[in-house]
Each structure stands twice: as structure tokens, then as C-alpha cells.
Short mmCIF file of C-alpha atoms in Angstrom, two decimals:
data_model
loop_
_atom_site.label_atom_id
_atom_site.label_comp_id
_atom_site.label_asym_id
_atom_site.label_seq_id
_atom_site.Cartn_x
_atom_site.Cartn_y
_atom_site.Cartn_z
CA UNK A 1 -35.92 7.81 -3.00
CA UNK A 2 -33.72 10.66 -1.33
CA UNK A 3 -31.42 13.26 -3.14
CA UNK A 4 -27.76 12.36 -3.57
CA UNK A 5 -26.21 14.32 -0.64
CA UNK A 6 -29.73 15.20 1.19
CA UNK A 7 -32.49 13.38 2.98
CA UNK A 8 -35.23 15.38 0.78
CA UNK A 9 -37.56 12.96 -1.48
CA UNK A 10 -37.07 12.37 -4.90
CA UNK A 11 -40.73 12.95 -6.88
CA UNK A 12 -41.63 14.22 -9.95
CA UNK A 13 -44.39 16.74 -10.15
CA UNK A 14 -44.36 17.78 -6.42
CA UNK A 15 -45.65 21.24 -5.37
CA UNK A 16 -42.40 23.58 -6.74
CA UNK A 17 -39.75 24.09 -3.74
CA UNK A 18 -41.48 21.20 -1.91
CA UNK A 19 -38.36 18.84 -1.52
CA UNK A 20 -35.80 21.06 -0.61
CA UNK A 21 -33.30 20.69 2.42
CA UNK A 22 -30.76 23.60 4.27
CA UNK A 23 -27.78 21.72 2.25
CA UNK A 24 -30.04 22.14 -1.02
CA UNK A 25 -30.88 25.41 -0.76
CA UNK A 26 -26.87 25.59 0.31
CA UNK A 27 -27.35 27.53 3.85
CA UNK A 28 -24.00 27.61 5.56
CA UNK A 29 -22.86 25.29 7.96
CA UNK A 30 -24.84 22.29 5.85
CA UNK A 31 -22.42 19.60 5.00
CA UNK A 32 -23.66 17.00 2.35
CA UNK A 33 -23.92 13.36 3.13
CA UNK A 34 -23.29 10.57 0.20
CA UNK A 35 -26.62 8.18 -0.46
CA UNK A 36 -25.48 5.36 -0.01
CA UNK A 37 -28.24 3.32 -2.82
CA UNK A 38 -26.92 5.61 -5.44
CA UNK A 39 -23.20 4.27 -5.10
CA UNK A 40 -24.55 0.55 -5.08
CA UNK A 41 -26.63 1.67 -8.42
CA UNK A 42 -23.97 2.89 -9.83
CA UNK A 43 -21.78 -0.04 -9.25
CA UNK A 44 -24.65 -2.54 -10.33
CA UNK A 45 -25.05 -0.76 -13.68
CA UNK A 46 -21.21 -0.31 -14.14
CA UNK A 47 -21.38 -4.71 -13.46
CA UNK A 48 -23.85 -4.72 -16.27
CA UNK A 49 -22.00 -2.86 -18.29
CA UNK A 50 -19.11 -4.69 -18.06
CA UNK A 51 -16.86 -2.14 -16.31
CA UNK A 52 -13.96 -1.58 -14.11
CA UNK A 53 -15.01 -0.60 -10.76
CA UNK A 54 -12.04 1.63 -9.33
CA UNK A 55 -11.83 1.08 -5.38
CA UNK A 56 -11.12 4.51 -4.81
CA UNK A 57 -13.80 7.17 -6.22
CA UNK A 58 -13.05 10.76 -5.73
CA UNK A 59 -15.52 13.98 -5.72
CA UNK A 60 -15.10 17.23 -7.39
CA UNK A 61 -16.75 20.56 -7.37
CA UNK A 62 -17.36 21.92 -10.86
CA UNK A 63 -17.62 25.60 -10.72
CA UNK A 64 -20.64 27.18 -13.52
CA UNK A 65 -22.88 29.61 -13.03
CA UNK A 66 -26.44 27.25 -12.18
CA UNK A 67 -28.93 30.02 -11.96
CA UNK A 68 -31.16 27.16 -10.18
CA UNK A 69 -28.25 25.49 -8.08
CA UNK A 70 -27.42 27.58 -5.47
CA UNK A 71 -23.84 26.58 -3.96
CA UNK A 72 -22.82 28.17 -7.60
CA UNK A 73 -20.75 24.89 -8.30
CA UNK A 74 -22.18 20.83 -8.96
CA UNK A 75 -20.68 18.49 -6.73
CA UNK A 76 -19.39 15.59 -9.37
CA UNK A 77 -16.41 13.21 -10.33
CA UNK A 78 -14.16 14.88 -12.37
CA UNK A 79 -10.94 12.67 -11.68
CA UNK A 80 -11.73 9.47 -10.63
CA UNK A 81 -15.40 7.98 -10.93
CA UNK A 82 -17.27 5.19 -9.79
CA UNK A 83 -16.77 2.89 -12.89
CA UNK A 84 -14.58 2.88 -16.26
CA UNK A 85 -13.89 1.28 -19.70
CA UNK A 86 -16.97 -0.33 -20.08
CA UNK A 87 -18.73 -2.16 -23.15
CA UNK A 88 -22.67 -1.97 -24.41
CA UNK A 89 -23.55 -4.24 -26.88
CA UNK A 90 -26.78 -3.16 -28.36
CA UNK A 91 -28.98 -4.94 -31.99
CA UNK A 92 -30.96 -3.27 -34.46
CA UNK A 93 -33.04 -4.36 -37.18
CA UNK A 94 -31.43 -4.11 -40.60
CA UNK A 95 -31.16 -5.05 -43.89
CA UNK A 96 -33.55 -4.62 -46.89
CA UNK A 97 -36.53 -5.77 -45.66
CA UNK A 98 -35.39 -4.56 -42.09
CA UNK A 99 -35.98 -8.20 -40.39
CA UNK A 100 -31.92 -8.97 -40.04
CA UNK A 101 -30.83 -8.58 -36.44
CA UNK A 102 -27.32 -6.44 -36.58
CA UNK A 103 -25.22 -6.21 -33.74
CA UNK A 104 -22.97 -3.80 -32.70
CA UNK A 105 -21.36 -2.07 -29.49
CA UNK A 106 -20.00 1.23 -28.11
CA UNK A 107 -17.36 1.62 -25.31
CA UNK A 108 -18.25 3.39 -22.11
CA UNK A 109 -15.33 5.80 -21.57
CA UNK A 110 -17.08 6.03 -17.54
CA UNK A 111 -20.02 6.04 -15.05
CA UNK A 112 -19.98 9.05 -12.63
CA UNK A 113 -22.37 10.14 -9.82
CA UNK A 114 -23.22 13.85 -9.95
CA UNK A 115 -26.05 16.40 -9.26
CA UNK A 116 -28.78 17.65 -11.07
CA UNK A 117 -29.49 21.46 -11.13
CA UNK A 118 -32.67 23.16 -10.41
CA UNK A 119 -35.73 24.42 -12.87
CA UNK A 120 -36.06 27.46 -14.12
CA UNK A 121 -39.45 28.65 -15.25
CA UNK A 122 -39.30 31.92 -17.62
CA UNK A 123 -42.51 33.83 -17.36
CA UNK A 124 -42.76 36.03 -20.42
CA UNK A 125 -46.28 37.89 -19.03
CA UNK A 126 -44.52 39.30 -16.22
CA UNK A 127 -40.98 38.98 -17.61
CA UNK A 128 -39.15 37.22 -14.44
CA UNK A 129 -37.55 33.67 -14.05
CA UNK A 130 -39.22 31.63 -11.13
CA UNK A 131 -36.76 29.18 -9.74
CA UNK A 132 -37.76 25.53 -8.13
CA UNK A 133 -35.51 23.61 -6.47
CA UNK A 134 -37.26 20.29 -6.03
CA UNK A 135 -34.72 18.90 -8.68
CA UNK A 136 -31.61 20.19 -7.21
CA UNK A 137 -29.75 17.82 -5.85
CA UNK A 138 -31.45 14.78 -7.17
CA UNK A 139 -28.68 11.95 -7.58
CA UNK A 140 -27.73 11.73 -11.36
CA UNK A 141 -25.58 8.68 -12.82
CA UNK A 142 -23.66 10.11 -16.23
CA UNK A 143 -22.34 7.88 -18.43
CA UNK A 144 -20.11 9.17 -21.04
CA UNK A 145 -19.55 6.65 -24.18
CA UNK A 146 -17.13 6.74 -26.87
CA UNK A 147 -17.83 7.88 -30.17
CA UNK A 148 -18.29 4.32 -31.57
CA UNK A 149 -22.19 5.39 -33.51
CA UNK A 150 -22.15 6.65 -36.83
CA UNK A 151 -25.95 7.61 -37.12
CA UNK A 152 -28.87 8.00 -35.60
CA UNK A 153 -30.89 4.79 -35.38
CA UNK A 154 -27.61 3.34 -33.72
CA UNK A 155 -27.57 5.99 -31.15
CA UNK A 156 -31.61 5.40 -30.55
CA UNK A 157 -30.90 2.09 -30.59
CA UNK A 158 -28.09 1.70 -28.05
CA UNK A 159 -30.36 3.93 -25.68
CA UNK A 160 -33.01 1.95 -26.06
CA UNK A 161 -31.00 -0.81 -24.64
CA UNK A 162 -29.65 1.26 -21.97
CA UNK A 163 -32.86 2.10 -21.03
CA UNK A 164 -34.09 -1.80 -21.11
CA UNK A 165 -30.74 -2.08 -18.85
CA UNK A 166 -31.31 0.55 -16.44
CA UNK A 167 -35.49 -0.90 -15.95
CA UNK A 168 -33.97 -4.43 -15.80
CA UNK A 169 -31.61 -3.34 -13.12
CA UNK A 170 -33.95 -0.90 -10.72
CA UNK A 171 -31.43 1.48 -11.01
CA UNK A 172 -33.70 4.12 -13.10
CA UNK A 173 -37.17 4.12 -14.72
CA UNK A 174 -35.91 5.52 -17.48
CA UNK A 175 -39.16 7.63 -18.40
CA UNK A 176 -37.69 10.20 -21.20
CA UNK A 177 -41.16 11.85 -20.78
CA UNK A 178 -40.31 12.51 -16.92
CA UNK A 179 -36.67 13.92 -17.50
CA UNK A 180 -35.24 10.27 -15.72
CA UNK A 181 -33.27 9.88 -18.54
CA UNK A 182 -31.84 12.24 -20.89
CA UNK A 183 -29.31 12.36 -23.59
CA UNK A 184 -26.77 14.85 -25.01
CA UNK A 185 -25.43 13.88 -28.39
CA UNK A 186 -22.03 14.69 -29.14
CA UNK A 187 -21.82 15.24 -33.34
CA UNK A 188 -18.73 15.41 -35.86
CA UNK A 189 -18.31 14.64 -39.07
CA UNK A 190 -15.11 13.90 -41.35
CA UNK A 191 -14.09 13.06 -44.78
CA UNK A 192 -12.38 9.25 -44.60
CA UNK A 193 -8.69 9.32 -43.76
CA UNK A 194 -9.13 12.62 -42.01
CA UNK A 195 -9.09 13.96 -38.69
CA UNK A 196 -12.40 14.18 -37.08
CA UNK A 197 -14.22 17.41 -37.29
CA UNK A 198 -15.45 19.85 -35.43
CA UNK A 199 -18.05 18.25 -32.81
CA UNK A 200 -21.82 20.24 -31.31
CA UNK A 201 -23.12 18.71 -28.70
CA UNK A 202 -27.01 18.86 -28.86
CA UNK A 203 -28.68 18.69 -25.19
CA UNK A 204 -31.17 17.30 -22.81
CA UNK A 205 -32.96 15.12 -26.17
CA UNK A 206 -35.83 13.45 -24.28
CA UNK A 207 -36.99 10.66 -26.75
CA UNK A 208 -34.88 8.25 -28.72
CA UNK A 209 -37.10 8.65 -31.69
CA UNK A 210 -35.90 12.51 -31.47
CA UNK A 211 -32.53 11.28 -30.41
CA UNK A 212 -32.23 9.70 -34.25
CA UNK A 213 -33.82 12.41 -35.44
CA UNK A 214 -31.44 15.35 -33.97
CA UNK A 215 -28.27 13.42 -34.94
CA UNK A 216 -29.09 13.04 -39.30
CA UNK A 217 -29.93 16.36 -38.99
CA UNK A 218 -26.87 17.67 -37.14
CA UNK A 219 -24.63 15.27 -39.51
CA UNK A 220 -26.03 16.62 -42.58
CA UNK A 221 -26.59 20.20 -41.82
CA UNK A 222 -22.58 20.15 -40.98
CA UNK A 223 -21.78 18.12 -44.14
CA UNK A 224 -24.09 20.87 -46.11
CA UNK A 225 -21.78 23.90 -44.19
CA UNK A 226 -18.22 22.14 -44.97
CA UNK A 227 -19.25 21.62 -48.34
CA UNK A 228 -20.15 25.08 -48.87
CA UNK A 229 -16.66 26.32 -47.82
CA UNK A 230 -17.91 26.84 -44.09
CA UNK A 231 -16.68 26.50 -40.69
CA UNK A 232 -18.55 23.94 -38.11
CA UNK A 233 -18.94 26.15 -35.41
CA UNK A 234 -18.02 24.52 -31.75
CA UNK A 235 -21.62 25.20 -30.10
CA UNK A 236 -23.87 23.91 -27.89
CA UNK A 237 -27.23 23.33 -29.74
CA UNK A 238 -30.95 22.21 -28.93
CA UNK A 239 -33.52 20.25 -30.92
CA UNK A 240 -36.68 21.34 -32.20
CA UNK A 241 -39.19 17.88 -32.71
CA UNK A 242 -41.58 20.36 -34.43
CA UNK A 243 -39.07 21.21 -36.93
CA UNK A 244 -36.82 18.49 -37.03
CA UNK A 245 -33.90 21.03 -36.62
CA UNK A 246 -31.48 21.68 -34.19
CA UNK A 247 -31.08 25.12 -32.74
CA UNK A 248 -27.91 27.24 -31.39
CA UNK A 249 -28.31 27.98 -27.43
CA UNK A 250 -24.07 28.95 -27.07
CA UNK A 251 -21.04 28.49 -28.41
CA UNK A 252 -17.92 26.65 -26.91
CA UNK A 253 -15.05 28.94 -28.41
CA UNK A 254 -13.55 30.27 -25.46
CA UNK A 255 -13.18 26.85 -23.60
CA UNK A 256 -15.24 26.71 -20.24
CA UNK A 257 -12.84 27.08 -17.28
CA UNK A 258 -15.04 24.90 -14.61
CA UNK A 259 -12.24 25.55 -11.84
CA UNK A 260 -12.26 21.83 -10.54
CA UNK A 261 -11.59 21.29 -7.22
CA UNK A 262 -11.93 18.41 -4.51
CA UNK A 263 -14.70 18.28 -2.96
CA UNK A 264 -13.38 19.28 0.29
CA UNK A 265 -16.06 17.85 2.92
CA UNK A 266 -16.55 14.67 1.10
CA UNK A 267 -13.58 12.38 1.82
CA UNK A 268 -12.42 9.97 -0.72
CA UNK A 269 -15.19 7.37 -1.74
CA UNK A 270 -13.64 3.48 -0.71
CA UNK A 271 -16.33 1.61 -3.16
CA UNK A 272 -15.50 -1.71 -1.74
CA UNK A 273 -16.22 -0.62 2.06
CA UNK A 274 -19.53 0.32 1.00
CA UNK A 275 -20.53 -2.39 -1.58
CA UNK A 276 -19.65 -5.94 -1.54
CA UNK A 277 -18.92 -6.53 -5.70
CA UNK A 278 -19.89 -10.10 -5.64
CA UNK A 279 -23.09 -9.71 -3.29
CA UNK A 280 -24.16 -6.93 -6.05
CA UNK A 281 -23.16 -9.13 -9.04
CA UNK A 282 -25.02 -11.91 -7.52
CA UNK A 283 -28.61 -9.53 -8.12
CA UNK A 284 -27.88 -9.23 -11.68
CA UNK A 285 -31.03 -9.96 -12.81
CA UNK A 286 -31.36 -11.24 -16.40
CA UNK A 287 -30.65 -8.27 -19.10
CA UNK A 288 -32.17 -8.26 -21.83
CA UNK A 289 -30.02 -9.70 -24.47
CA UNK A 290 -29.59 -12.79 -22.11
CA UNK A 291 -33.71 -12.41 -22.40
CA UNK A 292 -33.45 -12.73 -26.09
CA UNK A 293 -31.69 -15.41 -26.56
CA UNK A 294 -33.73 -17.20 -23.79
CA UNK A 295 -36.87 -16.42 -26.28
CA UNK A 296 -35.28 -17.57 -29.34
CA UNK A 297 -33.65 -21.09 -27.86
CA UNK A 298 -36.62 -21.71 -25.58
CA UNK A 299 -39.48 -21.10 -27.63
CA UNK A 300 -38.14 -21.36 -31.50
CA UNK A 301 -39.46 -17.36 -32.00
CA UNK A 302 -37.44 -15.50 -34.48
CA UNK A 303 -35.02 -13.21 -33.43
CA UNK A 304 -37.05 -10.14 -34.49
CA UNK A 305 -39.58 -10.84 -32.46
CA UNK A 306 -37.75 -11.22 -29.14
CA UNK A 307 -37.07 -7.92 -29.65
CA UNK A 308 -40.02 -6.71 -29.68
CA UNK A 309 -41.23 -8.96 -26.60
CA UNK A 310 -38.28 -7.39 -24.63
CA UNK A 311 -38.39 -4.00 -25.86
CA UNK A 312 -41.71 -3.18 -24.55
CA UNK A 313 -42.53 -3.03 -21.12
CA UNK A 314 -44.42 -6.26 -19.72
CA UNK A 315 -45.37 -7.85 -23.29
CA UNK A 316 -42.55 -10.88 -22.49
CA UNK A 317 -44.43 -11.65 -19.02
CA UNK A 318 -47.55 -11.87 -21.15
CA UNK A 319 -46.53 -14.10 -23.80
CA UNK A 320 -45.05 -16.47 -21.59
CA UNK A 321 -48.30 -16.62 -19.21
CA UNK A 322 -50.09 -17.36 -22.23
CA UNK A 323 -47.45 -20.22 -23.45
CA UNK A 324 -48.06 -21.55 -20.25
CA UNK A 325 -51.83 -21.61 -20.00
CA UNK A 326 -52.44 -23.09 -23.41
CA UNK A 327 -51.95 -26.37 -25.50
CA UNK A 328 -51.48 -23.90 -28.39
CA UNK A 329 -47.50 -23.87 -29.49
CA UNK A 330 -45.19 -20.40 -28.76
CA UNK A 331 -44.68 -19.33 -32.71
CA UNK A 332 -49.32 -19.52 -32.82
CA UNK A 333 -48.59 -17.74 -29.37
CA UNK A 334 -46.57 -15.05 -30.45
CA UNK A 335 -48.73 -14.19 -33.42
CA UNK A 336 -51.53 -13.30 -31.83
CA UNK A 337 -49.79 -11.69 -29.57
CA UNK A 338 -47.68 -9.44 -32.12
CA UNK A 339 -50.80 -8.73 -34.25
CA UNK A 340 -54.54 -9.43 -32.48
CA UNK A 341 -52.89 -8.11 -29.14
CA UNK A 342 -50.28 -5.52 -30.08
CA UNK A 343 -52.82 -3.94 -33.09
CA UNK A 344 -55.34 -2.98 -30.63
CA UNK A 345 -53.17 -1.62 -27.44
CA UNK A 346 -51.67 0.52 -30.34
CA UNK A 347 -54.81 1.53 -32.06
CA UNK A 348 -56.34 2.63 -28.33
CA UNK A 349 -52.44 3.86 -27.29
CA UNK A 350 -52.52 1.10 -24.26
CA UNK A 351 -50.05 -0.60 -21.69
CA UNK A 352 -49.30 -4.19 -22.06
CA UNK A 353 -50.57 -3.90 -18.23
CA UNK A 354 -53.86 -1.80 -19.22
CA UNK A 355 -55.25 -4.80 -21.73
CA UNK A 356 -58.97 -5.64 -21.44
CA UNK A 357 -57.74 -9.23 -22.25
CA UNK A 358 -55.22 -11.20 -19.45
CA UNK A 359 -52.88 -13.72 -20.79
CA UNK A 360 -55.07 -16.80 -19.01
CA UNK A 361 -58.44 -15.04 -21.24
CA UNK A 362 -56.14 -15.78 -24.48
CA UNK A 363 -55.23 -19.17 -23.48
CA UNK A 364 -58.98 -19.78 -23.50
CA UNK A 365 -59.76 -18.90 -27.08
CA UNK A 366 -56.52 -20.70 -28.44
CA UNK A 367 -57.67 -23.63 -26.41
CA UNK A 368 -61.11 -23.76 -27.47
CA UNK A 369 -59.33 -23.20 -31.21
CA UNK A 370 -56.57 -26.09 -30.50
CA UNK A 371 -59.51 -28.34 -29.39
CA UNK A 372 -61.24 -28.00 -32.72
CA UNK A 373 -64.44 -25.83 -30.60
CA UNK A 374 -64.06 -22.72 -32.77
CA UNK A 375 -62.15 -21.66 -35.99
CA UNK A 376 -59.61 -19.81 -35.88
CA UNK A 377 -61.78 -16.98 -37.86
CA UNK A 378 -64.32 -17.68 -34.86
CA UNK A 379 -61.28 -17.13 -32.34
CA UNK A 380 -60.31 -13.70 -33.84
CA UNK A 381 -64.22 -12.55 -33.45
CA UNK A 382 -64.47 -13.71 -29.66
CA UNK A 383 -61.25 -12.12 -28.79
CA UNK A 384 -62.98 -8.86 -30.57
CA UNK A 385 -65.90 -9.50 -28.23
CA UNK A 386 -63.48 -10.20 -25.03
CA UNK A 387 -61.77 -6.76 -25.79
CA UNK A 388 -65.55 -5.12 -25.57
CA UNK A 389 -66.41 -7.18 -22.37
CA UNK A 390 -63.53 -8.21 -20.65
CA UNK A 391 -65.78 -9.74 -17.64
CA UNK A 392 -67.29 -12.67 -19.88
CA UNK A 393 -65.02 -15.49 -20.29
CA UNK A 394 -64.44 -17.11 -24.16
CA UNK A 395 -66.51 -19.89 -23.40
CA UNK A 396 -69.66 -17.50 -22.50
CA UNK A 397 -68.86 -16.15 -25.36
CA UNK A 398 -68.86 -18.83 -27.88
CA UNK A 399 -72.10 -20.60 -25.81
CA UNK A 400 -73.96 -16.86 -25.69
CA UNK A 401 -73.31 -16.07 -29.88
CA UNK A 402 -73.60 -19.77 -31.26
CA UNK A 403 -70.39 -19.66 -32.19
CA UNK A 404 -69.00 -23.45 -31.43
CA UNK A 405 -67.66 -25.58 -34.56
CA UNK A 406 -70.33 -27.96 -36.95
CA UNK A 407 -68.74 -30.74 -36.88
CA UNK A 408 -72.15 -32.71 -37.20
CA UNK A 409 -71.73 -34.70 -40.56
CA UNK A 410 -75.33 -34.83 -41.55
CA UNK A 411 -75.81 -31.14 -41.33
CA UNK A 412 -72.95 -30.38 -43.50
CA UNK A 413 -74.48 -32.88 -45.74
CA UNK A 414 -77.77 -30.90 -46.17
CA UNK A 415 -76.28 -27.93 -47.65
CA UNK A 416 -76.68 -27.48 -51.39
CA UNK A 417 -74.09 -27.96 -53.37
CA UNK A 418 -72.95 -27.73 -57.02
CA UNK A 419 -70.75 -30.35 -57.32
CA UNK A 420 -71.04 -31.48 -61.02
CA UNK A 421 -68.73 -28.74 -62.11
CA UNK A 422 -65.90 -30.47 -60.30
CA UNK A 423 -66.25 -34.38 -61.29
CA UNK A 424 -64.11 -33.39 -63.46
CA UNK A 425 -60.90 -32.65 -60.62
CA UNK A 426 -60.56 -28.88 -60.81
CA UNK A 427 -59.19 -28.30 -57.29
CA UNK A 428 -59.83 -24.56 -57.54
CA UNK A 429 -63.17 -25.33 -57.74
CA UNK A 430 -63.18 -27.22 -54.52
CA UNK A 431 -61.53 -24.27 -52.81
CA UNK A 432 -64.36 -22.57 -54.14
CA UNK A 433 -66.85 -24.74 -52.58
CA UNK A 434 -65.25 -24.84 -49.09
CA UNK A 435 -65.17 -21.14 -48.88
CA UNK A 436 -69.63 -21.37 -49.77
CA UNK A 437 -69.44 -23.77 -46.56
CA UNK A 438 -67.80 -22.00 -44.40
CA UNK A 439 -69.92 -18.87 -45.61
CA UNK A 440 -73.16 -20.35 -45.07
CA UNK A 441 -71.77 -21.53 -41.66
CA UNK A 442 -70.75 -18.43 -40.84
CA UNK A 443 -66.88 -19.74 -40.21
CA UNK A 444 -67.84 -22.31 -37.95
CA UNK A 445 -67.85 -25.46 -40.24
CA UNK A 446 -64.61 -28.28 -39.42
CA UNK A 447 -62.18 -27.28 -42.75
CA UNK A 448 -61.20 -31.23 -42.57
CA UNK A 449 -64.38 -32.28 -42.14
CA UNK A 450 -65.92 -30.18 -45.20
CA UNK A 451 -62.73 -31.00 -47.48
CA UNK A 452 -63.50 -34.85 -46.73
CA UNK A 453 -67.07 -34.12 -47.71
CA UNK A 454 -66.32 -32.57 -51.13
CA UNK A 455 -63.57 -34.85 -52.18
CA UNK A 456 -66.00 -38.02 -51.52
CA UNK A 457 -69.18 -36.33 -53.18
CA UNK A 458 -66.52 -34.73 -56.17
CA UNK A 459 -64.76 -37.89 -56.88
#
């Protein structure tokens, strides 16, 4: 809620240099004091992560020039961070028909706490730079990983599952949209058998989808320069989503001298004096590949599915207040979830949380369906008419429209039907005939029922 080193709020599109303290504006005589939630969300996330906490944690500044910091330097943790030599194991889909679960990891080399810099707003018209330091100063959590990817969709999708972390844990939103999560993307490429090449980093991506996309660029716009007897430059670069390209910004060729130095009036961070490990690992919630596997063995759902209950925000929740509510089983459950549900919060670009229709409203219709009240035909047209009118309930619907099952014997019996053409046996015939019945009846004949009429009058 409060900066890392300041008691100024943390909130994203405040007035501009509303949230900004003496120490963030760096007025002498301010001295910064550590927040002490970010240290515990550190620690939590290195737990989830499966990392060494160190006991000791040290400060540094880093000396740049931050047109929108003021102190001129970022208060970080250069030497010893918070949390090291940690493991995330994250799954894509794969494969031909991209249904096969593959499962991979990448090493985190280390979580450190640092700052963020200020904005800087270029006005062109008047051709000046307006600075706002709400941002400065607002606690940021790097984690550096290892260079364990080798494309794109495995970078997306290991911060994808970060990000499902980070939510599961409290510890960040993780809103790429609001700048609570960004990625740089560190990019070489190398014959096999060789040394690695010459790495760009590409910075601040905001979206995994442009994560993937900035990374198969970067590797084949520097396999198209070696193999045309070029030199990968060492550069700092930025991606275009118009384009699809990455960009230049500045190079790295004369190596950055940051001018490290301890922090001088922060003393050395004791972790365990301010966090109790096993208190913290105790409020592990569930992550989300512990969720997945919960899906699979608990409900008999495929694999690829799970995914995609976990992956978006609240859809799990949903599914299993529906399971709950209704006699129908979890793999009927998850279907319409994945296709009536999904297909229209899609179509109308909705929340799970903004759906006209609650979980209990689709237990209703697969209730009425698992009760032999409506066809399941019927069932996809009142949950049509629940999505238009959320305030009705399925049974209104059903009683309102006409829309309950015939199930009466004698008024099946009165419709006409041709059934000399299929004395003979010809089951595609019957077919046939079932689909006039349930035609005429608009859907809402019983299938057993008609069947059992046919094959008595057919035989």
C-alpha cells in the first residue's frame, strides 16, 4: 500500500506528483525507512519459488542518471538479496494438435527488492519533459532467471505462471496493462557447440502475448545479421506491437559503470528478525500447479482444461460452484463452461466475475436437463435467454416459453409418420425420423421415448 522506503500510497492513476514524500522527492536530511510487507512478499514468493532465503540481505545504491528519480542513484541489492537459486516449473500446450501438456522449468538466479523510477512525459507541442513522481519509490521485487527458454511461447508461458503465482500469493496483481508487472527479455543466439552469442536485452514488454512476440523476432532478426556476415550489436532495444519489431533505444558497448555502493543509512537487512519462515510458509496458499492437479484427480477433467480453469482469473471458483449445485457430472460441467460460458464472455470481452449468468443459474438448466425437463438443445436456448435476462430464473424460463420436455406418449403418437419405408430395418432412416420429431416438437420431444416409439411402430 506504501512505497518501499516512504509512507506515500501506492495507486495507479493518481493526480501526477500526488504521492510524493520529502525522502521521494530526496530533500536532505530524509532518511528512508524499509516496508516492512515488501520483505515478507518477497520472502513468500522466494518460498514459492522454491528458493534459498539468505538471513542476511544487504542494500546498495546503484548510481545512473534517473531523469525522474531524484537522489540520482536507485536504492537496490546488488550483493546480497532477499532470496537465491530458485526453480519455476511452468506447462504449455504442445504437440501437433497442441492438446499435450509439456513441462518444463527455468532457474531463478535471485529475488531482489529495489525501487522504481519516476515518469517522464515528453511533450512534443511545447517541446519539454514533464516529470511525475508518484511512481518513484514504489517497492519493486526483480527477479532475474537463468537463461533456461529457448523461444518465445516458453518465455510467455513461464510468465504467465509467474503471474498466476504472484495473484495466488497477494504479493502483486500482476496487471501488465497497469505497469505491475513488466518484463525485460534478455536474447542470444548460437550455432550448437558454440559459445553463446551476443545477447540485447529488449525492455519494459507489457503483455506476454508481446513478450513471445518480441523474442522470435529478436532471435531471428540476429540469426538473419550473423548469417549475413554481421555483428550482433550489444544494445538495449524496445518493442513495437504495431510492427512486430523491436527497436534500438542504446547500446551497451562501453559497459555501464553503476558505482555500487552500500547503502549507507540502511543497516544490514536480518530476514529472520523480521519474518518468521515457517509462519510465512504456513500461508502458502495453493499455487496453481497444485490447483491443476487438484482439477484433474478430483474431477476426471483433462489436463488441458485445468489450464484453462486456472489460467483465467475466477473461472475455477465458477466451475466448482456449479459442480456443486448440480446433479450434472464435472466433464458435462466443464463443457459448458469452456464453450456456452467462455464463447460469450469472449464474444462481449467479459470477466468471469462480470457474467449475466452465476454458477447456481447454470446448475438450474443442467438440472432441469439431468432431470429429463428440457433437452439439452432446449438447455442451450434458455441459457441464451438467461444471458438476455439475467433476473428470470431457468425455470421461469422454460414455464414462460413452453419449453418443458413431451414426454406424453399419446401425443407423440399423433404425429404423422412415414414409417413403411423402414419395415424394412434401415436405421438411417430411423435417424431420419427422430430428427422430423424432434423438429415438429421444436427439440422438446424425450430422444428415448421417440426411439422406443419408432422401433415398436418400424418393427
Amino acid at each position: 500500500n506504501t512505497k518501499l522506503f516512504s509512507g506515500s500510497q501506492v495507486g495507479f492513476q493518481a493526480p501526477p506528483n500526488s504521492l510524493v514524500s520529502f525522502f521521494d522527492a530526496s530533500l536532505p536530511g530524509t532518511l528512508p525507512v524499509l516496508n516492512r510487507r515488501c520483505v515478507e512478499a518477497a520472502v513468500m514468493t522466494g518460498l514459492a519459488l522454491n528458493c534459498t532465503i539468505n538471513r542476511k540481505s544487504l542494500f546498495d545504491r546503484k548510481h545512473y542518471f534517473y531523469a525522474d528519480l531524484p537522489a540520482g542513484y536507485q536504492i537496490t541489492q546488488q550483493r546480497l538479496p532477499i532470496a537465491v537459486d530458485g526453480t519455476l516449473t511452468y506447462s504449455h500446450l504442445g504437440g501437433r494438435k497442441r492438446n499435450e501438456v509439456v513441462t518444463k522449468s527455468v532457474r531463478i538466479k535471485q529475488i531482489q527488492l529495489e525501487q522504481d523510477s519516476g515518469k517522464s512525459l515528453h511533450d512534443d507541442y511545447r517541446n519539454q519533459t514533464l516529470i511525475d513522481l508518484n511512481r518513484a519509490g514504489v517497492g519493486l521485487m526483480e527477479l532475474v532467471m537463468e537463461p533456461d527458454m529457448s523461444c518465445g511461447e516458453e518465455a510467455a508461458a513461464a510468465v504467465r505462471e509467474m503471474q498466476l503465482i504472484l495473484q495466488a500469493l497477494g504479493t502483486c496483481q500482476g496487471n501488465m496493462a497497469e505497469g505491475q508487472l513488466r518484463v525485460d527479455a534478455n536474447v542470444s543466439v548460437h550455432r550448437p557447440g558454440d559459445p553463446w552469442g551476443i545477447r540485447t536485452e529488449v525492455k519494459n514488454i507489457n503483455s506476454a502475448r508481446n513478450l513471445a512476440r518480441a523474442i522470435d523476432y529478436e532471435i531471428q532478426r540476429q540469426m538473419f545479421v550473423l548469417e549475413s556476415g554481421g555483428t550482433v550489436q550489444n544494445e538495449t532495444r524496445s518493442f513495437d506491437g504495431k510492427t512486430g519489431h523491436t527497436i534500438p533505444m542504446r547500446d551497451k558497448e562501453g559497459l555501464q559503470d553503476y558505482r555500487f555502493m552500500p547503502e549507507p543509512n540502511l543497516p544490514p537487512l536480518m530476514v529472520y528478525e523480521v519474518v518468521v519462515l515457517e509462519e510465512v510458509r504456513e500461508r502458502l496458499p495453493e499455487l496453481p500447479s497444485v490447483r491443476r492437479q487438484r482439477l484433474v484427480e478430483t474431477y476426471g477433467i483433462l489436463p488441458e482444461h485445468s489450464f484453462t480453469l486456472v489460467n483465467e482469473d475466477g473461472l475455477m471458483d465458477y466451475f466448482e460452484a456449479v459442480v456443486r449445485e448440480t446433479k450434472a457430472g464435472p466433464r458435462k460441467v466443464i463443457g459448458w463452461v469452456m464453450n456456452e460460458l467462455q464463447g460469450l464472455l469472449h464474444q462481449q470481452n467479459l470477466s468471469v466475475s462480470q457474467s449475466p449468468i452465476s454458477p447456481q443459474a447454470l446448475a438450474q438448466i443442467l438440472n432441469l436437463q439431468e432431470n429429463g425437463q428440457i433437452s439439452s438443445s432446449i438447455a442451450k436456448q434458455v441459457f441464451q435467454e438467461l444471458w438476455k435476462t439475467p433476473g428470470k430464473t431457468a425455470q421461469q424460463i422454460v414455464k414462460e416459453q413452453d419449453l418443458g420436455m413431451v414426454n406424453d406418449i399419446f401425443m407423440l403418437l399423433l404425429f404423422p409418420l412415414q414409417v413403411q419405408a423402414i419395415r424394412s430395418g434401415n436405421k438411417k432412416v430411423l435417424n431420419k425420423l427422430m430428427g422430423l420429431v424432434q423438429k415438429e416438437t421444436k427439440g422438446r420431444a424425450d430422444p428415448v421415448l421417440v426411439r422406443a416409439i419408432l422401433e415398436q411402430k418400424t418393427s
